Each structure stands twice: as C-alpha cells, then as structure tokens.
C-alpha cells in the first residue's frame, strides 16, 4: 500500500520569497515520486519526478525537490516565487508494482505581490 | 498541451441518467487511467487499462464502468447518476503499464442536477 500526506492545504508567500511545499509518503517498496501543478480549470501538469538515481530532482519553472528516504519526504521548493506560480500542487507516489499513482490532497499556493 | 484529449469538456445531466466520457491518449501511449477529482474526496484513482485490458482498479463504483478500444481510446460510463457524482473526471496516459510518467487530459466537468 502507498499513501501521501501533504502538510498544509494552503500556503501563502510573497513574490520573491522561498516556496516550500511539504510532502511525506508511505510505501512498502521503493517509490516513484511526483509533483504536479494544476491551474484553475486545467488538467494536471507534471513538474518533476523521482524514480532512481540522483535524489535532488530539478523540474520545470525553477522548481526542484529532494527525495529523502530516511525522512520519507519529497518536499518541493523554489527559491523565488512568481505570481504565475499561484496554483494547486499535488504530490503523488507510485511504485514498480503499481500502475496507478496515489495523490495527496493538494496544496494551494497563493503568491502575494 | 499534453496530447491527451477528453470530450466533452462540460456535461450537465440529471440524477438517474447515464453518461459516457471519452478519452484519447497521447500517440504511442498504451495505458489509460481514469481519475475523479471532487472537493470532498480529492483526486481518486478509478481504473487503468493497458492495451485494451483492465490492469488496475481503484475506488470505482459498480455504477461506473470503462473500456479501452483497439484504437486505444477509452470511455468511462457512469450510470444511475447521483448528485455526489458531480466532479472533474480526468484521463491520463502513459507509455507502459507503470505510472512512471503520466500525461493528463484537461478533464470533463460533470454536473449532476
């Protein structure tokens, strides 16, 4: 079984500030981990993914995430927030044994001018 | 544009009715996944097909069914609709039967009145 917990359903930052969205996962086998972004009235877009290898993963739009096995975490960061980053972000986990992804409840990011 | 298409974009229907949602995966993708996104349940995996065969099942109600056709497009059939079925229904596709990288369609918004 696999599960995802996103800490904080709403995060608000000022433009130019650090973005940190938290994700913890549970998996009985080595996980694949993902971050997706959803803009209003749109589908989910893949930001970045971790499968194997380097634990620091860089994605689109300046986002990156670090896989920390000891902490079962995969937090998403961006050094400097832009207004265009305002959206809902989903962390997801999959495994080599499962076709499906399990998604967290999502975190809504608000960026203040 | 992910390359995954879904029709229709919006659907309004009455309780007790039956509807069909359609999804065309990205060119070359063999696997199709259906997800339901609602305010109270979040993003829930419903079912996966791979090359025409059912591969994994999630929280899919018995009133719901799906299939994948030889041309790889998929349809999700929802019957005896209830108010609680109102949600965004997403289709995603991937090359293999493993959700290592899924591409999401724009979704179909179903409103049951």
PDB file of C-alpha atoms in Angstrom:
ATOM      1  CA  UNK A   1       0.000   0.000   0.000  1.00  0.00           C
ATOM      2  CA  UNK A   2       1.107   3.546  -0.612  1.00  0.00           C
ATOM      3  CA  UNK A   3      -0.051   6.907   0.666  1.00  0.00           C
ATOM      4  CA  UNK A   4       0.853  10.576   0.501  1.00  0.00           C
ATOM      5  CA  UNK A   5       0.440  13.351   3.032  1.00  0.00           C
ATOM      6  CA  UNK A   6       0.779  16.962   2.018  1.00  0.00           C
ATOM      7  CA  UNK A   7       1.309  19.205   5.008  1.00  0.00           C
ATOM      8  CA  UNK A   8      -0.663  22.404   4.705  1.00  0.00           C
ATOM      9  CA  UNK A   9      -3.636  22.693   2.405  1.00  0.00           C
ATOM     10  CA  UNK A  10      -2.879  26.382   1.849  1.00  0.00           C
ATOM     11  CA  UNK A  11       0.492  28.110   1.640  1.00  0.00           C
ATOM     12  CA  UNK A  12       0.893  31.837   1.107  1.00  0.00           C
ATOM     13  CA  UNK A  13       4.180  33.519   0.209  1.00  0.00           C
ATOM     14  CA  UNK A  14       5.247  36.926  -1.023  1.00  0.00           C
ATOM     15  CA  UNK A  15       6.562  37.372  -4.539  1.00  0.00           C
ATOM     16  CA  UNK A  16      10.301  36.693  -4.494  1.00  0.00           C
ATOM     17  CA  UNK A  17      10.162  34.588  -1.334  1.00  0.00           C
ATOM     18  CA  UNK A  18      11.108  30.951  -0.986  1.00  0.00           C
ATOM     19  CA  UNK A  19       8.417  28.412  -1.808  1.00  0.00           C
ATOM     20  CA  UNK A  20       8.352  25.230   0.283  1.00  0.00           C
ATOM     21  CA  UNK A  21       5.578  22.695  -0.159  1.00  0.00           C
ATOM     22  CA  UNK A  22       5.817  19.616   2.029  1.00  0.00           C
ATOM     23  CA  UNK A  23       5.104  16.027   1.061  1.00  0.00           C
ATOM     24  CA  UNK A  24       5.598  12.837   3.026  1.00  0.00           C
ATOM     25  CA  UNK A  25       4.919   9.424   1.593  1.00  0.00           C
ATOM     26  CA  UNK A  26       4.454   5.866   2.717  1.00  0.00           C
ATOM     27  CA  UNK A  27       5.418   2.923   0.559  1.00  0.00           C
ATOM     28  CA  UNK A  28       6.399  -0.667   1.279  1.00  0.00           C
ATOM     29  CA  UNK A  29       8.646  -0.776  -1.796  1.00  0.00           C
ATOM     30  CA  UNK A  30      10.928   1.823  -3.419  1.00  0.00           C
ATOM     31  CA  UNK A  31       8.706   4.653  -4.607  1.00  0.00           C
ATOM     32  CA  UNK A  32       8.407   6.775  -7.663  1.00  0.00           C
ATOM     33  CA  UNK A  33       7.545  10.313  -6.561  1.00  0.00           C
ATOM     34  CA  UNK A  34       5.955  13.139  -8.496  1.00  0.00           C
ATOM     35  CA  UNK A  35       4.861  16.729  -8.177  1.00  0.00           C
ATOM     36  CA  UNK A  36       2.081  18.019 -10.386  1.00  0.00           C
ATOM     37  CA  UNK A  37       0.663  21.523 -10.779  1.00  0.00           C
ATOM     38  CA  UNK A  38      -2.943  22.323 -11.587  1.00  0.00           C
ATOM     39  CA  UNK A  39      -4.028  25.756 -12.743  1.00  0.00           C
ATOM     40  CA  UNK A  40      -7.712  26.690 -12.492  1.00  0.00           C
ATOM     41  CA  UNK A  41      -9.919  24.782 -14.913  1.00  0.00           C
ATOM     42  CA  UNK A  42      -6.992  22.832 -16.300  1.00  0.00           C
ATOM     43  CA  UNK A  43      -5.571  19.349 -16.038  1.00  0.00           C
ATOM     44  CA  UNK A  44      -2.504  18.313 -14.069  1.00  0.00           C
ATOM     45  CA  UNK A  45       0.926  19.101 -15.436  1.00  0.00           C
ATOM     46  CA  UNK A  46       3.986  17.168 -14.350  1.00  0.00           C
ATOM     47  CA  UNK A  47       6.518  19.450 -12.622  1.00  0.00           C
ATOM     48  CA  UNK A  48       9.149  16.857 -11.777  1.00  0.00           C
ATOM     49  CA  UNK A  49       9.634  13.230 -10.857  1.00  0.00           C
ATOM     50  CA  UNK A  50      11.990  10.982  -8.932  1.00  0.00           C
ATOM     51  CA  UNK A  51      12.444   7.382  -9.999  1.00  0.00           C
ATOM     52  CA  UNK A  52      16.029   6.344  -9.232  1.00  0.00           C
ATOM     53  CA  UNK A  53      19.452   7.924  -9.080  1.00  0.00           C
ATOM     54  CA  UNK A  54      20.117  11.486  -8.001  1.00  0.00           C
ATOM     55  CA  UNK A  55      17.940  12.435  -5.067  1.00  0.00           C
ATOM     56  CA  UNK A  56      17.777  16.137  -5.971  1.00  0.00           C
ATOM     57  CA  UNK A  57      15.456  16.486  -8.906  1.00  0.00           C
ATOM     58  CA  UNK A  58      15.034  19.609 -10.985  1.00  0.00           C
ATOM     59  CA  UNK A  59      11.820  20.331 -12.791  1.00  0.00           C
ATOM     60  CA  UNK A  60      10.158  22.942 -14.898  1.00  0.00           C
ATOM     61  CA  UNK A  61       9.594  26.575 -13.925  1.00  0.00           C
ATOM     62  CA  UNK A  62      12.536  26.596 -11.489  1.00  0.00           C
ATOM     63  CA  UNK A  63      11.112  24.026  -9.089  1.00  0.00           C
ATOM     64  CA  UNK A  64      13.127  21.257  -7.504  1.00  0.00           C
ATOM     65  CA  UNK A  65      12.530  18.514  -4.956  1.00  0.00           C
ATOM     66  CA  UNK A  66      14.738  16.286  -2.865  1.00  0.00           C
ATOM     67  CA  UNK A  67      13.999  12.660  -2.118  1.00  0.00           C
ATOM     68  CA  UNK A  68      14.926  11.877   1.485  1.00  0.00           C
ATOM     69  CA  UNK A  69      14.423   8.199   2.165  1.00  0.00           C
ATOM     70  CA  UNK A  70      15.230   8.459   5.874  1.00  0.00           C
ATOM     71  CA  UNK A  71      12.545  11.097   6.311  1.00  0.00           C
ATOM     72  CA  UNK A  72      10.157   9.602   3.723  1.00  0.00           C
ATOM     73  CA  UNK A  73       9.832  13.084   2.298  1.00  0.00           C
ATOM     74  CA  UNK A  74       9.792  14.725  -1.114  1.00  0.00           C
ATOM     75  CA  UNK A  75       9.399  18.445  -0.457  1.00  0.00           C
ATOM     76  CA  UNK A  76       9.030  20.878  -3.345  1.00  0.00           C
ATOM     77  CA  UNK A  77      10.982  24.126  -3.349  1.00  0.00           C
ATOM     78  CA  UNK A  78      11.548  27.177  -5.487  1.00  0.00           C
ATOM     79  CA  UNK A  79      13.997  29.908  -4.449  1.00  0.00           C
ATOM     80  CA  UNK A  80      11.898  32.854  -5.615  1.00  0.00           C
ATOM     81  CA  UNK A  81       8.136  32.799  -6.094  1.00  0.00           C
ATOM     82  CA  UNK A  82       6.467  34.417  -9.085  1.00  0.00           C
ATOM     83  CA  UNK A  83       2.854  35.480  -9.336  1.00  0.00           C
ATOM     84  CA  UNK A  84       2.414  32.875 -12.069  1.00  0.00           C
ATOM     85  CA  UNK A  85       3.245  30.109  -9.560  1.00  0.00           C
ATOM     86  CA  UNK A  86      -0.135  30.542  -7.876  1.00  0.00           C
ATOM     87  CA  UNK A  87      -1.891  27.209  -8.403  1.00  0.00           C
ATOM     88  CA  UNK A  88      -2.675  23.929  -6.696  1.00  0.00           C
ATOM     89  CA  UNK A  89       0.168  21.471  -6.281  1.00  0.00           C
ATOM     90  CA  UNK A  90      -0.171  17.722  -5.886  1.00  0.00           C
ATOM     91  CA  UNK A  91       2.386  15.244  -4.646  1.00  0.00           C
ATOM     92  CA  UNK A  92       1.950  11.668  -5.860  1.00  0.00           C
ATOM     93  CA  UNK A  93       3.547   8.278  -5.280  1.00  0.00           C
ATOM     94  CA  UNK A  94       3.693   5.204  -7.438  1.00  0.00           C
ATOM     95  CA  UNK A  95       5.777   2.059  -7.268  1.00  0.00           C
ATOM     96  CA  UNK A  96       7.271  -0.502  -9.583  1.00  0.00           C
ATOM     97  CA  UNK A  97       4.465  -2.851  -8.555  1.00  0.00           C
ATOM     98  CA  UNK A  98       1.586  -0.490  -9.159  1.00  0.00           C
ATOM     99  CA  UNK A  99       0.233   1.076 -12.297  1.00  0.00           C
ATOM    100  CA  UNK A 100      -1.650   3.795 -10.521  1.00  0.00           C
ATOM    101  CA  UNK A 101      -0.454   6.880  -8.695  1.00  0.00           C
ATOM    102  CA  UNK A 102      -1.764   7.846  -5.290  1.00  0.00           C
ATOM    103  CA  UNK A 103      -2.190  11.572  -4.858  1.00  0.00           C
ATOM    104  CA  UNK A 104      -2.065  13.800  -1.845  1.00  0.00           C
ATOM    105  CA  UNK A 105      -4.900  16.190  -1.040  1.00  0.00           C
ATOM    106  CA  UNK A 106      -3.140  19.089  -2.706  1.00  0.00           C
ATOM    107  CA  UNK A 107      -1.689  22.391  -1.522  1.00  0.00           C
ATOM    108  CA  UNK A 108      -2.980  25.677  -2.832  1.00  0.00           C
ATOM    109  CA  UNK A 109      -0.164  28.165  -3.270  1.00  0.00           C
ATOM    110  CA  UNK A 110      -1.014  31.853  -3.110  1.00  0.00           C
ATOM    111  CA  UNK A 111       1.604  34.425  -4.122  1.00  0.00           C
ATOM    112  CA  UNK A 112       1.160  37.933  -2.741  1.00  0.00           C
ATOM    113  CA  UNK A 113       2.540  40.939  -4.569  1.00  0.00           C
TER     114      UNK A 113
ATOM    115  CA  UNK B   1      -0.971  20.704 -24.336  1.00  0.00           C
ATOM    116  CA  UNK B   2      -0.316  17.193 -23.027  1.00  0.00           C
ATOM    117  CA  UNK B   3      -1.567  15.425 -26.143  1.00  0.00           C
ATOM    118  CA  UNK B   4      -4.361  13.722 -24.198  1.00  0.00           C
ATOM    119  CA  UNK B   5      -7.827  14.758 -25.319  1.00  0.00           C
ATOM    120  CA  UNK B   6     -11.084  14.432 -23.440  1.00  0.00           C
ATOM    121  CA  UNK B   7     -14.627  15.048 -24.567  1.00  0.00           C
ATOM    122  CA  UNK B   8     -16.892  16.635 -23.678  1.00  0.00           C
ATOM    123  CA  UNK B   9     -15.428  19.486 -21.640  1.00  0.00           C
ATOM    124  CA  UNK B  10     -18.603  20.019 -19.692  1.00  0.00           C
ATOM    125  CA  UNK B  11     -21.615  17.813 -19.112  1.00  0.00           C
ATOM    126  CA  UNK B  12     -24.780  18.678 -17.237  1.00  0.00           C
ATOM    127  CA  UNK B  13     -27.294  15.935 -16.631  1.00  0.00           C
ATOM    128  CA  UNK B  14     -29.985  14.855 -14.217  1.00  0.00           C
ATOM    129  CA  UNK B  15     -29.950  12.267 -11.459  1.00  0.00           C
ATOM    130  CA  UNK B  16     -30.599   8.751 -12.654  1.00  0.00           C
ATOM    131  CA  UNK B  17     -29.177   9.378 -16.097  1.00  0.00           C
ATOM    132  CA  UNK B  18     -26.222   7.710 -17.844  1.00  0.00           C
ATOM    133  CA  UNK B  19     -23.295   9.475 -19.493  1.00  0.00           C
ATOM    134  CA  UNK B  20     -20.166   8.480 -21.400  1.00  0.00           C
ATOM    135  CA  UNK B  21     -16.879  10.306 -21.137  1.00  0.00           C
ATOM    136  CA  UNK B  22     -14.284   9.827 -23.825  1.00  0.00           C
ATOM    137  CA  UNK B  23     -10.502   9.947 -23.724  1.00  0.00           C
ATOM    138  CA  UNK B  24      -7.867   9.696 -26.442  1.00  0.00           C
ATOM    139  CA  UNK B  25      -4.361   9.039 -25.123  1.00  0.00           C
ATOM    140  CA  UNK B  26      -1.157  10.550 -26.428  1.00  0.00           C
ATOM    141  CA  UNK B  27       0.126   8.992 -29.605  1.00  0.00           C
ATOM    142  CA  UNK B  28       2.116   5.888 -28.681  1.00  0.00           C
ATOM    143  CA  UNK B  29       0.761   5.574 -25.139  1.00  0.00           C
ATOM    144  CA  UNK B  30      -0.782   2.198 -24.380  1.00  0.00           C
ATOM    145  CA  UNK B  31      -2.053   2.837 -20.887  1.00  0.00           C
ATOM    146  CA  UNK B  32      -5.067   4.923 -19.879  1.00  0.00           C
ATOM    147  CA  UNK B  33      -6.003   5.901 -16.334  1.00  0.00           C
ATOM    148  CA  UNK B  34      -9.221   7.475 -15.088  1.00  0.00           C
ATOM    149  CA  UNK B  35      -9.330   9.730 -12.038  1.00  0.00           C
ATOM    150  CA  UNK B  36     -12.143  11.549 -10.267  1.00  0.00           C
ATOM    151  CA  UNK B  37     -11.487  14.896  -8.613  1.00  0.00           C
ATOM    152  CA  UNK B  38     -14.030  16.264  -6.175  1.00  0.00           C
ATOM    153  CA  UNK B  39     -13.873  18.767  -3.334  1.00  0.00           C
ATOM    154  CA  UNK B  40     -14.579  16.222  -0.620  1.00  0.00           C
ATOM    155  CA  UNK B  41     -12.655  13.213  -1.974  1.00  0.00           C
ATOM    156  CA  UNK B  42      -9.707  14.888  -3.670  1.00  0.00           C
ATOM    157  CA  UNK B  43      -8.082  13.139  -6.627  1.00  0.00           C
ATOM    158  CA  UNK B  44      -9.072   9.478  -6.643  1.00  0.00           C
ATOM    159  CA  UNK B  45      -7.845   6.770  -8.991  1.00  0.00           C
ATOM    160  CA  UNK B  46     -10.708   4.908 -10.617  1.00  0.00           C
ATOM    161  CA  UNK B  47      -9.356   2.406 -13.129  1.00  0.00           C
ATOM    162  CA  UNK B  48      -6.477   1.664 -15.509  1.00  0.00           C
ATOM    163  CA  UNK B  49      -6.411  -0.032 -18.886  1.00  0.00           C
ATOM    164  CA  UNK B  50      -3.332  -1.193 -20.714  1.00  0.00           C
ATOM    165  CA  UNK B  51      -3.510  -2.156 -24.379  1.00  0.00           C
ATOM    166  CA  UNK B  52      -7.189  -2.962 -24.121  1.00  0.00           C
ATOM    167  CA  UNK B  53      -7.108  -4.902 -20.867  1.00  0.00           C
ATOM    168  CA  UNK B  54      -8.079  -3.792 -17.385  1.00  0.00           C
ATOM    169  CA  UNK B  55      -4.871  -3.551 -15.351  1.00  0.00           C
ATOM    170  CA  UNK B  56      -5.770  -1.956 -12.036  1.00  0.00           C
ATOM    171  CA  UNK B  57      -8.899  -0.919 -10.215  1.00  0.00           C
ATOM    172  CA  UNK B  58      -9.281   1.742  -7.575  1.00  0.00           C
ATOM    173  CA  UNK B  59     -12.252   3.331  -5.891  1.00  0.00           C
ATOM    174  CA  UNK B  60     -14.613   2.809  -8.781  1.00  0.00           C
ATOM    175  CA  UNK B  61     -18.288   2.393  -8.032  1.00  0.00           C
ATOM    176  CA  UNK B  62     -20.224  -0.529  -9.501  1.00  0.00           C
ATOM    177  CA  UNK B  63     -22.376   2.016 -11.356  1.00  0.00           C
ATOM    178  CA  UNK B  64     -19.267   3.063 -13.262  1.00  0.00           C
ATOM    179  CA  UNK B  65     -17.526   1.074 -15.961  1.00  0.00           C
ATOM    180  CA  UNK B  66     -14.819   1.664 -18.510  1.00  0.00           C
ATOM    181  CA  UNK B  67     -13.256   0.109 -21.540  1.00  0.00           C
ATOM    182  CA  UNK B  68     -10.356   0.665 -23.891  1.00  0.00           C
ATOM    183  CA  UNK B  69     -10.889   0.085 -27.570  1.00  0.00           C
ATOM    184  CA  UNK B  70      -8.498  -1.345 -30.193  1.00  0.00           C
ATOM    185  CA  UNK B  71      -7.548   2.175 -31.293  1.00  0.00           C
ATOM    186  CA  UNK B  72      -6.599   2.745 -27.620  1.00  0.00           C
ATOM    187  CA  UNK B  73      -9.168   5.407 -26.870  1.00  0.00           C
ATOM    188  CA  UNK B  74     -11.113   4.828 -23.691  1.00  0.00           C
ATOM    189  CA  UNK B  75     -14.602   5.515 -22.462  1.00  0.00           C
ATOM    190  CA  UNK B  76     -15.840   5.874 -18.904  1.00  0.00           C
ATOM    191  CA  UNK B  77     -19.522   5.093 -18.464  1.00  0.00           C
ATOM    192  CA  UNK B  78     -21.359   6.483 -15.462  1.00  0.00           C
ATOM    193  CA  UNK B  79     -24.896   5.275 -14.829  1.00  0.00           C
ATOM    194  CA  UNK B  80     -27.691   5.891 -12.330  1.00  0.00           C
ATOM    195  CA  UNK B  81     -26.058   9.210 -11.631  1.00  0.00           C
ATOM    196  CA  UNK B  82     -26.310  10.790  -8.214  1.00  0.00           C
ATOM    197  CA  UNK B  83     -25.649  14.346  -7.077  1.00  0.00           C
ATOM    198  CA  UNK B  84     -22.435  13.141  -5.451  1.00  0.00           C
ATOM    199  CA  UNK B  85     -21.041  12.053  -8.807  1.00  0.00           C
ATOM    200  CA  UNK B  86     -20.585  15.694  -9.758  1.00  0.00           C
ATOM    201  CA  UNK B  87     -16.839  16.086 -10.196  1.00  0.00           C
ATOM    202  CA  UNK B  88     -13.991  16.607 -12.612  1.00  0.00           C
ATOM    203  CA  UNK B  89     -13.055  13.406 -14.378  1.00  0.00           C
ATOM    204  CA  UNK B  90      -9.512  13.199 -15.677  1.00  0.00           C
ATOM    205  CA  UNK B  91      -7.955  10.796 -18.063  1.00  0.00           C
ATOM    206  CA  UNK B  92      -4.205  10.253 -18.107  1.00  0.00           C
ATOM    207  CA  UNK B  93      -2.000   8.149 -20.335  1.00  0.00           C
ATOM    208  CA  UNK B  94       1.449   6.616 -20.200  1.00  0.00           C
ATOM    209  CA  UNK B  95       3.615   4.564 -22.484  1.00  0.00           C
ATOM    210  CA  UNK B  96       3.840   1.497 -20.250  1.00  0.00           C
ATOM    211  CA  UNK B  97       1.580  -0.008 -17.633  1.00  0.00           C
ATOM    212  CA  UNK B  98       3.672   1.650 -14.929  1.00  0.00           C
ATOM    213  CA  UNK B  99       2.686   5.195 -13.893  1.00  0.00           C
ATOM    214  CA  UNK B 100       6.254   6.431 -14.106  1.00  0.00           C
ATOM    215  CA  UNK B 101       5.161   9.396 -16.153  1.00  0.00           C
ATOM    216  CA  UNK B 102       1.523  10.152 -16.757  1.00  0.00           C
ATOM    217  CA  UNK B 103       0.147  12.836 -19.017  1.00  0.00           C
ATOM    218  CA  UNK B 104      -3.199  14.272 -18.009  1.00  0.00           C
ATOM    219  CA  UNK B 105      -6.014  15.483 -20.192  1.00  0.00           C
ATOM    220  CA  UNK B 106      -7.915  18.711 -19.500  1.00  0.00           C
ATOM    221  CA  UNK B 107     -10.764  16.862 -17.811  1.00  0.00           C
ATOM    222  CA  UNK B 108     -14.514  16.613 -18.155  1.00  0.00           C
ATOM    223  CA  UNK B 109     -16.578  18.548 -15.644  1.00  0.00           C
ATOM    224  CA  UNK B 110     -19.727  16.592 -14.817  1.00  0.00           C
ATOM    225  CA  UNK B 111     -22.590  18.337 -13.066  1.00  0.00           C
ATOM    226  CA  UNK B 112     -25.499  16.214 -11.899  1.00  0.00           C
ATOM    227  CA  UNK B 113     -28.629  18.205 -11.034  1.00  0.00           C
TER     228      UNK B 113
END
